[in-house]
CSV table of C-alpha atoms in Angstrom, one decimal:
chain,number,residue,atom,x,y,z
A,1,MET,CA,151.8,119.5,124.8
A,2,GLY,CA,153.9,118.2,127.6
A,3,THR,CA,156.8,117.5,125.2
A,4,LEU,CA,157.0,121.0,123.8
A,5,ALA,CA,160.6,122.3,124.1
A,6,THR,CA,162.0,118.9,124.8
A,7,PRO,CA,163.9,116.4,122.5
A,8,TYR,CA,160.5,114.6,122.0
A,9,GLU,CA,158.6,117.7,120.7
A,10,ILE,CA,156.3,116.8,117.8
A,11,ASP,CA,157.4,118.0,114.3
A,12,THR,CA,154.3,119.1,112.4
A,13,THR,CA,156.1,120.3,109.4
A,14,GLY,CA,154.3,119.1,106.2
A,15,LYS,CA,152.1,116.8,108.2
A,16,LEU,CA,148.5,116.4,109.0
A,17,PHE,CA,148.2,117.4,112.6
A,18,PHE,CA,145.6,115.3,114.5
A,19,ILE,CA,144.1,116.6,117.7
A,20,GLU,CA,141.6,114.9,120.0
A,21,GLU,CA,140.3,115.7,123.4
A,22,VAL,CA,138.0,114.0,126.0
A,23,ASN,CA,136.4,115.2,129.2
A,24,GLU,CA,137.7,118.8,129.0
A,25,PRO,CA,135.8,122.0,129.4
A,26,VAL,CA,136.0,124.2,126.3
A,27,HIS,CA,138.1,126.9,128.0
A,28,ARG,CA,140.8,124.3,128.7
A,29,VAL,CA,140.7,123.1,125.0
A,30,TYR,CA,141.0,126.7,123.9
A,31,ARG,CA,144.1,127.2,126.2
A,32,GLN,CA,145.7,124.1,124.8
A,33,LEU,CA,145.0,125.2,121.2
A,34,LEU,CA,146.4,128.6,121.9
A,35,HIS,CA,149.5,127.0,123.4
A,36,LEU,CA,150.1,124.9,120.3
A,37,GLU,CA,149.5,128.0,118.1
A,38,GLU,CA,152.0,130.0,120.1
A,39,ALA,CA,154.5,127.2,119.8
A,40,GLY,CA,154.2,127.3,116.0
A,41,LYS,CA,152.7,123.9,115.6
A,42,PHE,CA,150.1,125.1,113.1
A,43,ASP,CA,152.5,127.2,111.0
A,44,ASP,CA,154.0,124.6,108.8
A,45,CYS,CA,151.5,121.7,109.1
A,46,ALA,CA,149.7,120.6,105.9
A,47,GLY,CA,146.3,120.5,107.6
A,48,VAL,CA,144.5,119.8,110.9
A,49,LEU,CA,142.4,116.8,111.7
A,50,ILE,CA,140.2,117.2,114.8
A,51,GLY,CA,138.5,114.4,116.7
A,52,ARG,CA,135.3,114.6,118.5
A,53,CYS,CA,135.5,116.1,122.0
A,54,THR,CA,133.8,113.4,124.0
A,55,ASN,CA,132.1,114.8,127.1
A,56,CYS,CA,133.6,118.3,126.6
A,57,GLN,CA,131.6,120.8,128.6
A,58,THR,CA,130.5,124.3,127.4
A,59,SER,CA,132.4,127.1,129.0
A,60,TYR,CA,131.6,130.8,129.2
A,61,GLY,CA,128.7,130.2,126.8
A,62,VAL,CA,130.9,128.6,124.1
A,63,ASN,CA,130.6,125.0,123.0
A,64,TYR,CA,133.2,122.8,121.4
A,65,GLU,CA,132.0,123.3,117.8
A,66,GLN,CA,131.8,127.1,118.2
A,67,LEU,CA,135.4,127.1,119.6
A,68,LEU,CA,136.7,125.1,116.6
A,69,GLU,CA,135.0,127.2,114.1
A,70,GLU,CA,136.3,130.5,115.6
A,71,PHE,CA,139.8,129.2,116.3
A,72,PHE,CA,140.5,127.4,113.1
A,73,SER,CA,139.0,130.0,110.8
A,74,SER,CA,141.9,132.2,111.7
A,75,ILE,CA,144.6,129.6,111.2
A,76,GLY,CA,144.1,129.4,107.5
A,77,LYS,CA,144.8,125.6,107.2
A,78,PRO,CA,142.6,122.9,105.7
A,79,THR,CA,140.7,121.4,108.6
A,80,LEU,CA,138.5,118.4,109.1
A,81,ALA,CA,136.6,118.3,112.4
A,82,ASN,CA,134.3,116.0,114.4
A,83,ILE,CA,136.2,112.8,113.4
A,84,ALA,CA,135.0,109.8,115.3
A,85,SER,CA,138.5,108.6,116.3
A,86,GLY,CA,138.7,106.8,119.6
A,87,HIS,CA,136.7,107.9,122.6
A,88,GLY,CA,133.1,107.7,121.4
A,89,GLN,CA,130.9,104.9,120.3
A,90,TYR,CA,132.2,104.9,116.7
A,91,LYS,CA,136.0,104.7,116.0
A,92,THR,CA,137.9,105.5,112.9
A,93,THR,CA,141.5,104.3,112.8
A,94,ILE,CA,144.0,107.0,112.0
A,95,PRO,CA,147.4,105.4,111.3
A,96,ILE,CA,150.1,107.6,112.9
A,97,GLY,CA,152.9,108.3,110.5
A,98,ALA,CA,151.1,107.1,107.3
A,99,GLU,CA,151.3,109.1,104.1
A,100,ALA,CA,147.8,110.5,103.6
A,101,ILE,CA,145.8,113.0,101.5
A,102,MET,CA,143.2,115.2,103.1
A,103,ASP,CA,140.3,116.7,101.1
A,104,SER,CA,138.6,119.1,103.4
A,105,GLU,CA,136.0,120.2,100.8
A,106,ASN,CA,134.7,116.6,100.6
A,107,ASP,CA,135.5,115.5,104.1
A,108,VAL,CA,137.9,112.7,103.0
A,109,ILE,CA,141.2,111.4,104.5
A,110,GLU,CA,142.9,108.8,102.3
A,111,THR,CA,146.1,106.9,103.0
A,112,ILE,CA,148.5,106.8,100.0
A,113,ASN,CA,150.3,103.6,100.8
A,114,PRO,CA,149.3,100.4,102.7
A,115,VAL,CA,149.7,101.0,106.4
A,116,VAL,CA,149.9,97.3,107.5
A,117,ILE,CA,152.5,95.0,106.0
Protein backbone atom coordinates (compact mmCIF):
# COMPACT_ATOMS: atom_id res chain seq x y z
CA MET A 1 0.00 0.00 0.00
CA GLY A 2 2.93 2.31 0.50
CA THR A 3 3.41 2.52 -3.27
CA LEU A 4 -0.12 3.76 -4.10
CA ALA A 5 -0.02 6.99 -6.14
CA THR A 6 3.68 6.53 -6.92
CA PRO A 7 5.42 5.32 -10.11
CA TYR A 8 5.71 1.92 -8.36
CA GLU A 9 1.99 1.44 -7.77
CA ILE A 10 0.81 -2.11 -8.44
CA ASP A 11 -1.27 -2.66 -11.57
CA THR A 12 -3.95 -5.24 -10.77
CA THR A 13 -5.74 -5.01 -14.13
CA GLY A 14 -6.55 -8.53 -15.36
CA LYS A 15 -4.38 -10.09 -12.68
CA LEU A 16 -4.88 -12.38 -9.73
CA PHE A 17 -4.30 -10.08 -6.77
CA PHE A 18 -2.53 -11.84 -3.89
CA ILE A 19 -2.85 -10.42 -0.37
CA GLU A 20 -1.28 -11.76 2.80
CA GLU A 21 -0.93 -10.39 6.31
CA VAL A 22 0.85 -11.38 9.49
CA ASN A 23 0.63 -10.18 13.11
CA GLU A 24 -2.09 -7.60 12.48
CA PRO A 25 -5.30 -6.97 14.40
CA VAL A 26 -8.36 -7.48 12.21
CA HIS A 27 -9.34 -3.80 12.35
CA ARG A 28 -6.02 -2.87 10.71
CA VAL A 29 -6.49 -5.52 8.01
CA TYR A 30 -9.95 -4.07 7.37
CA ARG A 31 -8.51 -0.56 7.04
CA GLN A 32 -5.88 -1.81 4.55
CA LEU A 33 -8.49 -3.66 2.48
CA LEU A 34 -10.71 -0.59 2.44
CA HIS A 35 -7.77 1.54 1.31
CA LEU A 36 -7.07 -0.86 -1.57
CA GLU A 37 -10.76 -0.89 -2.50
CA GLU A 38 -10.94 2.91 -2.51
CA ALA A 39 -7.79 3.01 -4.67
CA GLY A 40 -9.61 0.81 -7.22
CA LYS A 41 -7.29 -2.18 -6.86
CA PHE A 42 -10.17 -4.68 -6.87
CA ASP A 43 -12.08 -3.06 -9.76
CA ASP A 44 -10.25 -4.65 -12.69
CA CYS A 45 -8.44 -7.58 -11.11
CA ALA A 46 -9.34 -11.05 -12.37
CA GLY A 47 -9.62 -12.50 -8.87
CA VAL A 48 -8.27 -12.29 -5.34
CA LEU A 49 -5.98 -14.76 -3.57
CA ILE A 50 -5.78 -14.34 0.19
CA GLY A 51 -3.13 -15.89 2.37
CA ARG A 52 -3.61 -16.98 5.94
CA CYS A 53 -3.35 -14.23 8.47
CA THR A 54 -0.76 -15.68 10.82
CA ASN A 55 -1.21 -14.36 14.37
CA CYS A 56 -3.93 -11.89 13.39
CA GLN A 57 -5.94 -10.89 16.43
CA THR A 58 -9.73 -10.56 16.67
CA SER A 59 -10.85 -6.93 16.89
CA TYR A 60 -14.22 -5.57 17.98
CA GLY A 61 -15.58 -9.13 18.10
CA VAL A 62 -14.66 -9.86 14.44
CA ASN A 63 -12.10 -12.49 13.50
CA TYR A 64 -10.08 -12.70 10.26
CA GLU A 65 -12.35 -15.23 8.56
CA GLN A 66 -15.46 -13.17 9.34
CA LEU A 67 -13.79 -10.05 7.96
CA LEU A 68 -12.85 -11.78 4.71
CA GLU A 69 -16.32 -13.24 4.22
CA GLU A 70 -18.04 -9.92 4.82
CA PHE A 71 -15.61 -7.76 2.86
CA PHE A 72 -15.11 -9.93 -0.21
CA SER A 73 -18.76 -10.95 -0.61
CA SER A 74 -19.43 -7.34 -1.63
CA ILE A 75 -16.46 -7.13 -4.05
CA GLY A 76 -17.98 -9.58 -6.55
CA LYS A 77 -14.69 -11.14 -7.63
CA PRO A 78 -13.65 -14.80 -7.55
CA THR A 79 -11.80 -15.26 -4.28
CA LEU A 80 -9.70 -18.00 -2.70
CA ALA A 81 -8.81 -17.53 0.95
CA ASN A 82 -6.74 -19.18 3.66
CA ILE A 83 -3.85 -20.04 1.34
CA ALA A 84 -0.81 -21.32 3.25
CA SER A 85 1.66 -19.06 1.53
CA GLY A 86 4.59 -18.05 3.58
CA HIS A 87 4.34 -17.18 7.26
CA GLY A 88 2.89 -20.34 8.77
CA GLN A 89 4.12 -23.90 9.13
CA TYR A 90 3.06 -24.89 5.60
CA LYS A 91 4.09 -22.82 2.59
CA THR A 92 2.76 -22.79 -0.94
CA THR A 93 4.91 -21.09 -3.55
CA ILE A 94 3.00 -18.45 -5.48
CA PRO A 95 5.11 -17.36 -8.47
CA ILE A 96 4.74 -13.61 -8.89
CA GLY A 97 4.03 -12.62 -12.49
CA ALA A 98 3.25 -16.15 -13.72
CA GLU A 99 0.24 -16.74 -15.94
CA ALA A 100 -2.30 -18.68 -13.90
CA ILE A 101 -5.87 -19.90 -13.83
CA MET A 102 -7.94 -19.68 -10.67
CA ASP A 103 -10.91 -21.96 -10.05
CA SER A 104 -12.60 -20.60 -6.93
CA GLU A 105 -15.34 -23.25 -6.98
CA ASN A 106 -12.80 -26.09 -6.65
CA ASP A 107 -10.12 -24.16 -4.71
CA VAL A 108 -7.48 -24.54 -7.43
CA ILE A 109 -4.72 -22.24 -8.68
CA GLU A 110 -2.86 -23.57 -11.69
CA THR A 111 0.04 -22.01 -13.57
CA ILE A 112 -0.34 -22.05 -17.35
CA ASN A 113 3.32 -21.98 -18.39
CA PRO A 114 6.47 -23.23 -16.66
CA VAL A 115 7.63 -20.69 -14.10
CA VAL A 116 11.28 -21.81 -13.84
CA ILE A 117 13.50 -22.00 -16.87
